Coordinates of C-alpha atoms and ligand atoms in Angstrom, one line a residue:
X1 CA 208.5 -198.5 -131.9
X2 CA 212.0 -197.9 -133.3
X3 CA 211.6 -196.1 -136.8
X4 CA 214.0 -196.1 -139.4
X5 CA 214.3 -192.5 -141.7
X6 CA 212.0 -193.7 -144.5
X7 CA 209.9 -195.0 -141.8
X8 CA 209.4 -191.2 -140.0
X9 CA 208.6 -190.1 -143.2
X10 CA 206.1 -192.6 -144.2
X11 CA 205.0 -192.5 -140.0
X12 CA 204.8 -188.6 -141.1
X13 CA 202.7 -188.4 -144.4
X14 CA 199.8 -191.4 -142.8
X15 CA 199.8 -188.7 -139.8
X16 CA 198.5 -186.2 -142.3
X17 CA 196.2 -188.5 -143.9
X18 CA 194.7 -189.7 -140.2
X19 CA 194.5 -186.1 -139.6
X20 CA 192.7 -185.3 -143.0
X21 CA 190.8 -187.9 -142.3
X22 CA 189.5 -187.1 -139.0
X23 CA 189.1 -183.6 -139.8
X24 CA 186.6 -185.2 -142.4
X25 CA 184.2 -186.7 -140.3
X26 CA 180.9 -185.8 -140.8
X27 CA 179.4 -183.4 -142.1
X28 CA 182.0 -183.8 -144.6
X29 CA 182.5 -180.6 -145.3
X30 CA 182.7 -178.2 -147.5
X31 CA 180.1 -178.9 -149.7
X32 CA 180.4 -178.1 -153.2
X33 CA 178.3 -178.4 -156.2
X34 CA 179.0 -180.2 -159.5
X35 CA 176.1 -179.5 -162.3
X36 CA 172.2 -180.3 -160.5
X37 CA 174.5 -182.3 -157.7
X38 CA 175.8 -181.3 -154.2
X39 CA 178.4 -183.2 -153.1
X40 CA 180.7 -183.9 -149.8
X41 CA 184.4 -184.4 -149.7
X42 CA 183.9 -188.2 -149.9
X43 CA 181.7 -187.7 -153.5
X44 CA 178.4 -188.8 -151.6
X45 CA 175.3 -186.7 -153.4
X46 CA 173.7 -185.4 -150.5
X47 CA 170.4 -183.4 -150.2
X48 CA 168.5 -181.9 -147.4
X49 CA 165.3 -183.2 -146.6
X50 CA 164.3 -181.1 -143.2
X51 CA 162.5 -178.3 -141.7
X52 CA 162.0 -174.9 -141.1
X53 CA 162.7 -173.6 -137.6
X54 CA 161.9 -170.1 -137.5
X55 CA 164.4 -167.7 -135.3
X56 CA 163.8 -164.4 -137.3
X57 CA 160.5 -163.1 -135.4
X58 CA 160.2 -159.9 -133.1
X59 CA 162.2 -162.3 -130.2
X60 CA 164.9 -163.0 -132.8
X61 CA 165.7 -166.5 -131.0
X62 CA 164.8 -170.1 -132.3
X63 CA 161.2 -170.1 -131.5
X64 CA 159.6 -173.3 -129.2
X65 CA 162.3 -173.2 -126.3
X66 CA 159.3 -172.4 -123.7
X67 CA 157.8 -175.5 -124.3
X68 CA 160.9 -177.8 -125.2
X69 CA 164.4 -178.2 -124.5
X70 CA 166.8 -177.9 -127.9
X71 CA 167.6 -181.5 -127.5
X72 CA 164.7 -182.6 -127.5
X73 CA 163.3 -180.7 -130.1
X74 CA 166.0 -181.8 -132.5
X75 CA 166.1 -185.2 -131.4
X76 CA 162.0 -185.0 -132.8
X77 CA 163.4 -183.6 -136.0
X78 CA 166.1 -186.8 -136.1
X79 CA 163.4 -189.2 -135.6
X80 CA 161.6 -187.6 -138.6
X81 CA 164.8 -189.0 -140.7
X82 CA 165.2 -185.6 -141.7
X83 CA 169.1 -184.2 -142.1
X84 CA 168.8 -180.4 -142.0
X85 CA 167.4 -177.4 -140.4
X86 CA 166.9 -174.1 -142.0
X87 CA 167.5 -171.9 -139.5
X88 CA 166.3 -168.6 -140.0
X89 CA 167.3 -165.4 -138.9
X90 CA 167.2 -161.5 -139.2
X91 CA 169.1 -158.8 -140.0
X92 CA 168.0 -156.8 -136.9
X93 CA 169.8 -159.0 -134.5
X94 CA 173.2 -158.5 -136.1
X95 CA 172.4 -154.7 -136.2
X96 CA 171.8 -154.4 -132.8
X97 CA 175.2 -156.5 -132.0
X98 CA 176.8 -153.6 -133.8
X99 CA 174.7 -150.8 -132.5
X100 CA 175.6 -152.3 -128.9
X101 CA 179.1 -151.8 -129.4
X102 CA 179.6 -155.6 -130.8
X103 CA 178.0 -157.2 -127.7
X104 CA 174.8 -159.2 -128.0
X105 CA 171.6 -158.6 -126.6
X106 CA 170.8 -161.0 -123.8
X107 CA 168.2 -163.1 -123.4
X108 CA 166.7 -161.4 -120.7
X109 CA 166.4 -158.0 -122.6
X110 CA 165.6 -159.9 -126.0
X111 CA 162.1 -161.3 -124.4
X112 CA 161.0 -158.3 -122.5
X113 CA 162.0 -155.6 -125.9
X114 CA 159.2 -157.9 -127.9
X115 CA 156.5 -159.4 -124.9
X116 CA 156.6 -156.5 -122.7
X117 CA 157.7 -156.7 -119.0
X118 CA 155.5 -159.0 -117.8
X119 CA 155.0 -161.9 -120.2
X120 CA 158.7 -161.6 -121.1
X121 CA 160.2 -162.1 -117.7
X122 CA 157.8 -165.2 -117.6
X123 CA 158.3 -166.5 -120.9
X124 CA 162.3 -166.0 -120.5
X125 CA 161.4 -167.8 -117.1
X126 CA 160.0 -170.8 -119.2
X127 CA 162.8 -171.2 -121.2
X128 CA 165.2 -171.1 -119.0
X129 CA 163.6 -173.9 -117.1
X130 CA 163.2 -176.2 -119.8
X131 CA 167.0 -175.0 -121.4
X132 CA 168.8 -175.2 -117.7
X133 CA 171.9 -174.6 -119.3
X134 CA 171.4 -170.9 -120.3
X135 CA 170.7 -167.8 -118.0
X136 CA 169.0 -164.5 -118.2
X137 CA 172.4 -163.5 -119.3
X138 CA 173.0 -165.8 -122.3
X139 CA 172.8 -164.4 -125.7
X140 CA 170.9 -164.4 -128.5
X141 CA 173.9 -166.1 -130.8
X142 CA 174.6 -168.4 -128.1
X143 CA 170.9 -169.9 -128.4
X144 CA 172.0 -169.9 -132.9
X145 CA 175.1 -171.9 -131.2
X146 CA 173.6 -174.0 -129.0
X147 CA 171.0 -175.3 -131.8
X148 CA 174.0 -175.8 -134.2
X149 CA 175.6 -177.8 -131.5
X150 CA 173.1 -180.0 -131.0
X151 CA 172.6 -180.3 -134.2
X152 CA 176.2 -181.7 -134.7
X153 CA 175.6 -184.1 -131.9
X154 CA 172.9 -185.5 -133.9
X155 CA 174.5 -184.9 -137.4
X156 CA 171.4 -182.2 -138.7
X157 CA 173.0 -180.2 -141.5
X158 CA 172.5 -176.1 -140.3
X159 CA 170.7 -174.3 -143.5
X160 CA 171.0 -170.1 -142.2
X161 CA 168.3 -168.4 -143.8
X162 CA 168.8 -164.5 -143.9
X163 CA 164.6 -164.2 -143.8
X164 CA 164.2 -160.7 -143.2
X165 CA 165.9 -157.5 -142.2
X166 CA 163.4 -156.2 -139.2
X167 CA 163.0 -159.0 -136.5
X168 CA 158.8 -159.8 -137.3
X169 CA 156.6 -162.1 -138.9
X170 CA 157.3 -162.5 -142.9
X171 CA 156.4 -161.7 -145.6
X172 CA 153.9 -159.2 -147.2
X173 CA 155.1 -156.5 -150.0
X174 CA 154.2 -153.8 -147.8
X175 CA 156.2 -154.8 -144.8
X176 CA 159.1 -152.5 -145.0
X177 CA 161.2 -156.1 -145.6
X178 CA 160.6 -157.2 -149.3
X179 CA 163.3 -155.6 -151.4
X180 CA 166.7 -153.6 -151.7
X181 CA 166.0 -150.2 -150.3
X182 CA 162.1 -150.9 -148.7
X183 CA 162.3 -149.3 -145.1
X184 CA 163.8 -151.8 -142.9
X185 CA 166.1 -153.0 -145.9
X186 CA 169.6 -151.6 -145.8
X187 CA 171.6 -153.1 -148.5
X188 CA 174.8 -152.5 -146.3
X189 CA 173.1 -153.4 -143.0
X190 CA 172.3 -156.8 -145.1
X191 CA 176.2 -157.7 -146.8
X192 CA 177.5 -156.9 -142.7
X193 CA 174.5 -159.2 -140.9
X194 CA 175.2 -161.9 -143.9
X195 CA 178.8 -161.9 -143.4
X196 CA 179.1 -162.0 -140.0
X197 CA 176.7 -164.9 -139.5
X198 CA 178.8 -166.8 -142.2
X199 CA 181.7 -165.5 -140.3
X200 CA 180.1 -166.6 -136.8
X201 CA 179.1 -170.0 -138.0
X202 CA 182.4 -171.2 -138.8
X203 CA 182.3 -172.4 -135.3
X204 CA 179.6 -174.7 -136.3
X205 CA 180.8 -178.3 -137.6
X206 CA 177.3 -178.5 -138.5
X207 CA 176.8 -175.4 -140.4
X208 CA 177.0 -176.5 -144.8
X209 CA 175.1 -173.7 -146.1
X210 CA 172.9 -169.8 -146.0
X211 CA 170.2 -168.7 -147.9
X212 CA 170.9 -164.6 -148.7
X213 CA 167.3 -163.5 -148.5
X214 CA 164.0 -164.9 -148.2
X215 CA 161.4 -164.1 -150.5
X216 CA 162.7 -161.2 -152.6
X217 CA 159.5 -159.5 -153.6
X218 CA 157.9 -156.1 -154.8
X219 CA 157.8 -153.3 -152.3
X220 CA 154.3 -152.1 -153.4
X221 CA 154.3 -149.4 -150.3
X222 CA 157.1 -147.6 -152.4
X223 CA 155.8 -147.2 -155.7
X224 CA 159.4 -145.1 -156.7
X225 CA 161.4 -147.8 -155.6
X226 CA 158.8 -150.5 -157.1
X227 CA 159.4 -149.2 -160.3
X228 CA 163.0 -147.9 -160.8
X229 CA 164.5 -151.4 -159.1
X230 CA 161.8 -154.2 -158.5
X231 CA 163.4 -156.1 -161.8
X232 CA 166.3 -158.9 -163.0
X233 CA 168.9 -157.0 -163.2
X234 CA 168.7 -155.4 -159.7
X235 CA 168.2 -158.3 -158.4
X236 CA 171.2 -159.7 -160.0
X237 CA 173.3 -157.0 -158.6
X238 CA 172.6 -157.7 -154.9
X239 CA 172.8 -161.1 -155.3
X240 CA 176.5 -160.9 -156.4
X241 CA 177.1 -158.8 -153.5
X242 CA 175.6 -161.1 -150.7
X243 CA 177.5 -163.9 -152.1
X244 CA 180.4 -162.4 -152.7
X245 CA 180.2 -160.8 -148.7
X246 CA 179.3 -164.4 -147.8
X247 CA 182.1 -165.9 -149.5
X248 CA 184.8 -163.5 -148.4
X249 CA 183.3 -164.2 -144.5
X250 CA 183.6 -167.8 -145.1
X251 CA 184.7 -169.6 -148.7
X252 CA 183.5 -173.3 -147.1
X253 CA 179.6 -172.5 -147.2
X254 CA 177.4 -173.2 -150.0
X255 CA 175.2 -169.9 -151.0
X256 CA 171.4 -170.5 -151.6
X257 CA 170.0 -167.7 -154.1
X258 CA 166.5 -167.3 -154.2
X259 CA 164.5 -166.0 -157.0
X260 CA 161.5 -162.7 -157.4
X261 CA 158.2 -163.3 -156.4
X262 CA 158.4 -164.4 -153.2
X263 CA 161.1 -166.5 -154.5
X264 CA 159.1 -168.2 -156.9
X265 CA 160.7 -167.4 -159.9
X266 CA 164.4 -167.8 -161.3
X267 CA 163.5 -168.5 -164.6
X268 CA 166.0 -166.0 -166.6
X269 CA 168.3 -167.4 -164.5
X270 CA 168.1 -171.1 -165.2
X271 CA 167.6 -170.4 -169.1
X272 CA 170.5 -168.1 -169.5
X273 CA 168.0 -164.8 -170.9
X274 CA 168.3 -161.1 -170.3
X275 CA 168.4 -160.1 -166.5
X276 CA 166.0 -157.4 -167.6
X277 CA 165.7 -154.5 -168.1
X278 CA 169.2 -154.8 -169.2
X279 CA 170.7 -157.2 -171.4
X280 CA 173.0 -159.1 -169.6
X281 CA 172.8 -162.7 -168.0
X282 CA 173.4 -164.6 -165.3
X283 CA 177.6 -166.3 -165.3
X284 CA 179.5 -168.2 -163.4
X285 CA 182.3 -166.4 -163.9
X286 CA 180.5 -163.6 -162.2
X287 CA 181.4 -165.7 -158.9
X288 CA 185.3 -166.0 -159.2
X289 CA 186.5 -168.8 -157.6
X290 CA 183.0 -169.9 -156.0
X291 CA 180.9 -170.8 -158.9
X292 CA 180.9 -174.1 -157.1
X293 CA 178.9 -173.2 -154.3
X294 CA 175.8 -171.7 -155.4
X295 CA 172.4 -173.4 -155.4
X296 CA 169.4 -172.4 -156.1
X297 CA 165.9 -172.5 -154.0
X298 CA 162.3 -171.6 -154.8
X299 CA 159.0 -171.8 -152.7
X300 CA 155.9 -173.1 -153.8
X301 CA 152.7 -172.4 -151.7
X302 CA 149.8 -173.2 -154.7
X303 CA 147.9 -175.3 -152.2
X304 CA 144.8 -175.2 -154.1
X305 CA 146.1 -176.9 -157.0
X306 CA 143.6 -179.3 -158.7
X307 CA 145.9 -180.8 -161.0
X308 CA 149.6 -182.3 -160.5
X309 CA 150.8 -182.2 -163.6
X310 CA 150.3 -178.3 -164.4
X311 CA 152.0 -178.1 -160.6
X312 CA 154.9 -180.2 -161.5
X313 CA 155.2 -178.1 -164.7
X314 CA 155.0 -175.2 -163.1
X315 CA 158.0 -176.0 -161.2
X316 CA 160.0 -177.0 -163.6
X317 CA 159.6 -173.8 -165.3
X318 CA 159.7 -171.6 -162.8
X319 CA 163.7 -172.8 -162.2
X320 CA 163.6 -176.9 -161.6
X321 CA 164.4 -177.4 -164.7
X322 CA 168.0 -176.6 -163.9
X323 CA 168.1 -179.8 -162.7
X324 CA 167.6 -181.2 -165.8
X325 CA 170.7 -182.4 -168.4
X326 CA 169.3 -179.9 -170.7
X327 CA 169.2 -176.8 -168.7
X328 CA 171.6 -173.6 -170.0
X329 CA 172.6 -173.4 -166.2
X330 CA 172.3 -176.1 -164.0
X331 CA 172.0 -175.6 -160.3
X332 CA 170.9 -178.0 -157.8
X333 CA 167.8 -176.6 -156.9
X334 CA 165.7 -177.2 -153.7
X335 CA 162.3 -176.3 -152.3
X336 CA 163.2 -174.3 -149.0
X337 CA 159.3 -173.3 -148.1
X338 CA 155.9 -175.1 -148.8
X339 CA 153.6 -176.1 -146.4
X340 CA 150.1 -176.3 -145.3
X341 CA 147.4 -176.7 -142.5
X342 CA 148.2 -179.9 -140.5
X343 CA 144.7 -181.5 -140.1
X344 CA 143.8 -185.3 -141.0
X345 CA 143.2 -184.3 -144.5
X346 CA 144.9 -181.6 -146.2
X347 CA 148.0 -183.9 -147.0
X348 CA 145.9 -186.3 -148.9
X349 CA 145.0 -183.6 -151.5
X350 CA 146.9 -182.5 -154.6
X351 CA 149.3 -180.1 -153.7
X352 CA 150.9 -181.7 -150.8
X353 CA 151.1 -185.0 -152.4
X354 CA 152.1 -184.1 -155.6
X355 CA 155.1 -182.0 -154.3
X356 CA 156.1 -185.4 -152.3
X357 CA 156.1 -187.3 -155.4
X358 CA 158.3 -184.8 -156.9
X359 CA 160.7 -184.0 -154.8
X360 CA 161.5 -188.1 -154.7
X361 CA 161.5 -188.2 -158.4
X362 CA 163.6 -185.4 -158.8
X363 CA 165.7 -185.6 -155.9
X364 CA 165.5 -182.4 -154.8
X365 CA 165.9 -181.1 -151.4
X366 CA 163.7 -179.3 -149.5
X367 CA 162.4 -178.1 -146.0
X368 CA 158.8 -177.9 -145.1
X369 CA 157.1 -174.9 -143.5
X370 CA 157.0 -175.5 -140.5
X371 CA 158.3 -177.1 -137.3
X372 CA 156.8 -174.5 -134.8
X373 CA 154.1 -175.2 -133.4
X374 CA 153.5 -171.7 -132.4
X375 CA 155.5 -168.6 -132.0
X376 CA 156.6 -166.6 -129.1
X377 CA 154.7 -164.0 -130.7
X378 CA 153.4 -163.1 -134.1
X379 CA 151.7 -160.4 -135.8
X380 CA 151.3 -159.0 -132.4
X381 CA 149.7 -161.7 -131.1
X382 CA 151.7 -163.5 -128.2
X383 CA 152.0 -167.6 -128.2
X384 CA 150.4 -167.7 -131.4
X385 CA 149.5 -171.5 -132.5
X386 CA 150.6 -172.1 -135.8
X387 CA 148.2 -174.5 -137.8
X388 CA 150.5 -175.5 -140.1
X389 CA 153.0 -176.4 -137.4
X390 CA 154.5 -179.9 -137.3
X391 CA 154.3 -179.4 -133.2
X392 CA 150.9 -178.7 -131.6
X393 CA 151.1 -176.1 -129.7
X394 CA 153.2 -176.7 -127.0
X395 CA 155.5 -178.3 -129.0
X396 CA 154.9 -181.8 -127.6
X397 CA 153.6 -183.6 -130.0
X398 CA 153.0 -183.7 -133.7
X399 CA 149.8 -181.6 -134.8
X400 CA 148.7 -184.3 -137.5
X401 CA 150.3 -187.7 -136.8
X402 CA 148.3 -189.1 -139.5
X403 CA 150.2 -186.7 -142.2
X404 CA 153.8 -187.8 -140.1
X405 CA 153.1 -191.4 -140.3
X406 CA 150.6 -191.8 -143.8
X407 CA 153.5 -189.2 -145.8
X408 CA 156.0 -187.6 -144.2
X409 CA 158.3 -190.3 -142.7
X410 CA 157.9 -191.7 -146.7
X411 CA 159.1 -188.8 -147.9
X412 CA 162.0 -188.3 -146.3
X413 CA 162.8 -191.8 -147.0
X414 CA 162.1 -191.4 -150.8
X415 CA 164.2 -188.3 -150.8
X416 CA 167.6 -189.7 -149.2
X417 CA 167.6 -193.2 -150.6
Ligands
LIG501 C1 175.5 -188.4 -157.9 O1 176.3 -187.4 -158.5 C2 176.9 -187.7 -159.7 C3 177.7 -186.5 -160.1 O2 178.8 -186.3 -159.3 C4 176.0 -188.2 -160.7 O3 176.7 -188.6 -161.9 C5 175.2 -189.4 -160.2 O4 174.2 -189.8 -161.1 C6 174.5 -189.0 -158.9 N1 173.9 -190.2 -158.3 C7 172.6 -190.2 -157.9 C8 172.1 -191.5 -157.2 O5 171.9 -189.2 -157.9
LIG502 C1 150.6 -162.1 -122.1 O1 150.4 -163.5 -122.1 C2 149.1 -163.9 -121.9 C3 149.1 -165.5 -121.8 O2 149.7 -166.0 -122.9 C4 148.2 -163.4 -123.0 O3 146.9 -163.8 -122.7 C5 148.3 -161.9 -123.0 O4 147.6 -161.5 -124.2 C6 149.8 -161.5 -123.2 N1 149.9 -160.1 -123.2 C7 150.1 -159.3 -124.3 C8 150.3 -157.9 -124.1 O5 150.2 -159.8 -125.4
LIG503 C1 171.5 -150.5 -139.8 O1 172.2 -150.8 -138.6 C2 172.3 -149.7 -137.8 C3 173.1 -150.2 -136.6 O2 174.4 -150.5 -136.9 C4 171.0 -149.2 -137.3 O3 171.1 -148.0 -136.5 C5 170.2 -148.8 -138.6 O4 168.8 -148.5 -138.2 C6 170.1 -150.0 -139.5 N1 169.4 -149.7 -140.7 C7 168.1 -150.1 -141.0 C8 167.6 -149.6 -142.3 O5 167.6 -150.9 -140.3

């Protein structure tokens, strides 16, 4: 094709669209967030509606992959409907990357440090046979990657989740995890780990978003510490310092903030009051330049509630409500944890069905705990089952098809439509 000089140029500036527009396939990325919405490039509202896969234990890798290759695992997830993952991780492992002289720990070593010599070699031996395409020698971050990529391939947003600083089970107030300062809980460990994961996960098309910390809550084995920091205003304070080590590390990702109380709570934060004990609030303009990337996210575990409508109101006021058109702040807001024992009739009572209807009515995101069916080891206890697992044990099939099929697939569905 002969082009004329107007024609180069106009051949020229639709080469830059085609290339904008490629670049924008999905996920459509970066997400930002406009008042209670999160949006893509194209304007689309999007939420998550997904699971939790746990990668934060003593092993520090995506649990499951002993029993199950990632591929198939996600492609589970996919049939689900569900869009996301949160993917969670600790601390530790970015520690020991720089404690090794910024190599990762391999697989091989990462097994036998938390099963012991034995059951690690044959665990790692499991995985490796179900996974063919990693080795002894693989890394721990190359597993992260390899979930993210397959993610991708099936388009499942990646939620990071920093869960906890010390690779274990979470979370307890006494576990040396729960706040700013506890034992295992370096504030400067915690800005490094968070910003090189948002750094790493660049790499991932897949990657929208990362939660700073799981589940701040009060670290009653240090009574000091309890009662000089466990409040607003500290909170606030390391807060703006995640984000603002996340959003140096990577200005794309959206930046979850979870609330006190085992992230229960964000109240003051939602209504605009005194970060106490001091008197200053929450502001944007404490976020220069990314006020448009924070959301906000909030467990809920009452699973003996009798009554939906104190439920639903307790959400609201615990920080949903920022949702509303009325709210000082408004966040998009979504419930990252609740879950419960995956039997024929636990999802038929109160609490599971009354967070279902509200999540749909309020169009909220969220991820439900928990897609492992049972964990390479926790609380000391190796290949524990997990009852409220989506998997049965062996990750093969779903624990309670009769919640998947009479609620779950419905809630998904009510949540993206
Ligand atoms: C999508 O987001 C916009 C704000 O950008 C909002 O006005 C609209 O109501 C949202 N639509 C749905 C279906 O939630
Ligand atoms: C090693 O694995 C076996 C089989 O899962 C289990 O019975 C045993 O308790 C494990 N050993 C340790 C030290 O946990
Ligand atoms: C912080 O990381 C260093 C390695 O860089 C490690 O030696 C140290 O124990 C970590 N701190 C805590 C409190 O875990």
């Amino acid at each position: 094709m002969k082009l004329s000089f107007t024609g180069v140029l106009t051949a020229l500036a639709s080469l830059d669209l085609v290339k904008r527009v490629a670049a924008a396939g999905w996920p459509n990325g970066p997400l930002v967030t406009s008042g209670r919405y999160v949006l893509d490039t194209t304007g689309t509202n999007i939420t998550y509606a997904g699971t939790n896969w746990p990668g934060a234990a003593d092993v520090m890798i995506p649990e499951g992959l002993q029993y199950q290759s990632i591929q198939t695992i996600v492609s589970k997830i996919k049939s689900l409907g569900m869009n996301a993952i949160r993917l969670t991780f600790a601390i530790q492992m970015i520690d020991e990357i720089y404690a090794n002289g910024g190599k990762d720990v391999t697989l091989q070593r990462a097994f036998v440090q938390a099963l012991g010599q034995a059951n690690g070699t044959r665990v790692l031996n499991q995985v490796l046979a179900k996974n063919p395409g990693f080795s002894a020698s693989t890394t721990r971050v190359e597993v992260f990657d390899a979930v993210a990529a397959e993610c991708f391939k099936q388009q499942i947003y990646v939620h990071l989740d920093n869960h906890i600083s010390k690779g274990m089970w979470c979370c307890g107030t006494g576990d040396g995890n729960s706040w700013w300062g506890d034992t295992y809980f370096s504030s400067a460990n915690w800005t490094r780990g968070l910003a090189y994961m948002a750094e790493h996960a660049k790499s991932w098309p897949a990657f929208t978003s990362i939660g700073l910390r799981n589940e701040p809550r009060e670290p009653t084995s240090n009574a000091q510490l309890s009662r000089s920091t466990y409040n607003w205003q500290t909170w606030y304070t390391y807060m703006k310092q995640g984000a603002a080590a996340v959003h140096a590390a990577n200005p794309d990702t959206l930046i979850f903030l979870s609330g006190m109380n085992y992230d229960t709570t964000l109240t003051p934060v939602v209504r605009g009051t005194a970060l106490t004990p001091g008197s200053g609030k929450f502001s944007l303009d404490d976020f220069p330049g990314y006020a448009n990337k924070l959301v906000l996210e909030l467990h809920n575990y009452e699973n003996s509630a009798s009554n939906c409508n104190s439920l639903q109101s307790n959400l609201r006021n615990n920080g949903f409500e920022a949702m509303s058109a009325s709210a000082v702040n408004k966040f998009p807001v979504m419930l990252t944890e609740f879950g419960f024992q995956m039997d024929a009739s636990e999802w038929k009572k109160v609490y599971a069905t009354c967070l279902a209807s509200f999540v749909a009515k309020e169009k909220a995101g969220w991820f439900i705990w928990v897609v492992a069916g049972s964990y390479y080891i926790r609380s000391g206890i190796q290949d524990y089952d997990e009852g409220w697992g989506l998997f049965n044990r062996d990750w093969s099939a779903w624990r309670s098809p009769s919640y998947i099929n009479g609620a779950l697939l419905t809630m998904v569905k009510d949540t993206l439509k």
